[in-house]
Tab-separated table of C-alpha atoms and ligand atoms in Angstrom:
chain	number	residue	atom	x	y	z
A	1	UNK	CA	-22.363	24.646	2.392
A	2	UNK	CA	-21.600	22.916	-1.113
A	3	UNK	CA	-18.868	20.491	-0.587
A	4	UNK	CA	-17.751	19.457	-3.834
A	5	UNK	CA	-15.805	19.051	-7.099
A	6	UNK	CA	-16.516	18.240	-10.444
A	7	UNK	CA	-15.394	14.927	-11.581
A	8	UNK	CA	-12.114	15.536	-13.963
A	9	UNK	CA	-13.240	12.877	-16.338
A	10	UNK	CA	-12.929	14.468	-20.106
A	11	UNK	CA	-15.607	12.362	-21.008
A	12	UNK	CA	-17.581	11.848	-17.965
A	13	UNK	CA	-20.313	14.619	-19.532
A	14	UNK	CA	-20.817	11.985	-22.432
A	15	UNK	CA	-21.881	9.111	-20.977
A	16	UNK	CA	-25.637	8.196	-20.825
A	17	UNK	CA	-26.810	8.387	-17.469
A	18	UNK	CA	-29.886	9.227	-15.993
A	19	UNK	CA	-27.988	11.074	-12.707
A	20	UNK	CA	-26.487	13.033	-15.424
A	21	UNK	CA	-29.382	15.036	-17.304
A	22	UNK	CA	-30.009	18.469	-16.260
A	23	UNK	CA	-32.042	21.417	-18.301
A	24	UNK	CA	-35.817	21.885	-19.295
A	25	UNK	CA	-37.303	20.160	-22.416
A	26	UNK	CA	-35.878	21.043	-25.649
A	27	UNK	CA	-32.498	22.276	-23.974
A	28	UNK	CA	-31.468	19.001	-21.847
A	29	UNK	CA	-28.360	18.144	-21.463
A	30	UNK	CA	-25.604	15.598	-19.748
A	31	UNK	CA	-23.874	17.202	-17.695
A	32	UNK	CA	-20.514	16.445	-15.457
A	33	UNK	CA	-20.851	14.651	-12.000
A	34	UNK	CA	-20.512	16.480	-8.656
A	35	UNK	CA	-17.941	14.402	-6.635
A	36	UNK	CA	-19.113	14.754	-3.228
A	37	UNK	CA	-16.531	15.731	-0.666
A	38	UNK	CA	-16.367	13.691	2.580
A	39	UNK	CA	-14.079	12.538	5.134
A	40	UNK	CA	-13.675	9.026	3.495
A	41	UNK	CA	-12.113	10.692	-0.155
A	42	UNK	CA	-10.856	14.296	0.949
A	43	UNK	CA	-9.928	13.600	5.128
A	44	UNK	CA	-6.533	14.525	5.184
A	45	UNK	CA	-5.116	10.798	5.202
A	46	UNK	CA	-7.731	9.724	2.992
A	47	UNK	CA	-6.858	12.430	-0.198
A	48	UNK	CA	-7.138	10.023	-2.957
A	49	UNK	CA	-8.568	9.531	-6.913
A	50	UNK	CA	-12.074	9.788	-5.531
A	51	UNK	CA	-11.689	12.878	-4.212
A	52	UNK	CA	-11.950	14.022	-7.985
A	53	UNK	CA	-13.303	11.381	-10.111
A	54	UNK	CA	-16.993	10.192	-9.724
A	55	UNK	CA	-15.558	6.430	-11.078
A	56	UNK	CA	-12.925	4.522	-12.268
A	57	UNK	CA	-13.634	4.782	-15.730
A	58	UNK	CA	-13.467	8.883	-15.385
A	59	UNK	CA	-10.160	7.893	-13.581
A	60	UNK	CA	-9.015	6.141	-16.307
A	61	UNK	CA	-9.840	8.493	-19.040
A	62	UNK	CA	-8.283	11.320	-17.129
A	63	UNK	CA	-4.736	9.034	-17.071
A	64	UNK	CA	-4.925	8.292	-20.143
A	65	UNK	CA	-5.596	11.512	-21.515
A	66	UNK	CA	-3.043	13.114	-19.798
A	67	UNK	CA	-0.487	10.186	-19.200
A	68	UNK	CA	2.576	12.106	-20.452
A	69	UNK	CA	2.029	15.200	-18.310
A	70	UNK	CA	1.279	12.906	-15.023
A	71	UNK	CA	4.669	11.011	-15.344
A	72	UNK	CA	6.301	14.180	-15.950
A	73	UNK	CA	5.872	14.416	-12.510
A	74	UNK	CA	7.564	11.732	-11.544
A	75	UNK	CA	9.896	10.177	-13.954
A	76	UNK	CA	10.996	6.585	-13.297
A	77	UNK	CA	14.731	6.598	-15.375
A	78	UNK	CA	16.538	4.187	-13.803
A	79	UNK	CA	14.513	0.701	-12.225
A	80	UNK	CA	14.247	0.382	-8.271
A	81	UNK	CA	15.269	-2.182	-6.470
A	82	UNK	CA	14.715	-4.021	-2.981
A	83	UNK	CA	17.116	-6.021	-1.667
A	84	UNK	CA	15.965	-9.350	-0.521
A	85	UNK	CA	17.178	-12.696	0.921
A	86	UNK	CA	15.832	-15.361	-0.722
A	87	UNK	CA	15.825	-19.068	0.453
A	88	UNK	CA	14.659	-22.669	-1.405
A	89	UNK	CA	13.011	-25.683	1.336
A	90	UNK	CA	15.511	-28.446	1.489
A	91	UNK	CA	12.147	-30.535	1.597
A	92	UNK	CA	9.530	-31.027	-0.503
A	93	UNK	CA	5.918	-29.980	0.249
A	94	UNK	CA	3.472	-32.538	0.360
A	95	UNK	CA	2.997	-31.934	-3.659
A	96	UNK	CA	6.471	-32.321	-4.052
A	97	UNK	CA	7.443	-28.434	-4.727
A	98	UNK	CA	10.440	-26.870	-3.368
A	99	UNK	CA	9.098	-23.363	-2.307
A	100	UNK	CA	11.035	-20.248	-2.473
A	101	UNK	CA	10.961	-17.917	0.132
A	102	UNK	CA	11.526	-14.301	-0.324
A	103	UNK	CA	11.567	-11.786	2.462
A	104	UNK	CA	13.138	-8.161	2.452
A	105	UNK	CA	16.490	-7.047	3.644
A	106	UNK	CA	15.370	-4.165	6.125
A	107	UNK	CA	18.504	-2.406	6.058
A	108	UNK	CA	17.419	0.176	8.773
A	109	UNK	CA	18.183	-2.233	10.780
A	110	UNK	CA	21.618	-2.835	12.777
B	201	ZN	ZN1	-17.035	11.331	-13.921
């Protein structure tokens, strides 16, 4: 059993790799990656951007390409916050910097 999927890369077909020639002189052409399926990109906890893209750069160009329609899915409107506590030393380190602490509020809690 075959257990893959083409890289989604637009462009990954164009680049000039040796992996990527197939066909018989005279009709030889680049053609897209497999992306191997395996526990380690397609597991069910480990379903990530490998699981379709042979690379980063394919990654990339797919993101880019399509940027507008990705965060279509997910539209940030408004900005997020986390609420924090945040507290300064009273002392000095031994450079003389007074640090700054930040730690979350967990509000789950109490
Ligand atoms: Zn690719």
């Amino acid at each position: 059993m075959s257990n893959f999927v083409w890289c989604h890369g637009p462009n990954c077909h164009t680049s000039h790799t040796q992996d990527r020639i197939r066909g018989v002189k005279g009709s030889k052409v680049l053609r897209t990656r497999k992306v191997k399926q395996t526990r380690w990109n397609s597991g069910s906890e480990h379903f990530n951007m490998y699981s379709y893209f042979c690379s980063n750069g394919c990654y990339n160009d797919f993101a880019n390409k399509y940027v507008r329609e990705v965060i279509a899915i997910a539209p940030r409107t408004e900005a997020l916050e986390t609420p924090i506590n945040v507290t300064r030393d009273s002392q000095p380190d031994r450079w003389g910097s007074y640090n700054t602490q930040i730690t979350t509020v967990d509000n789950n809690v109490g």
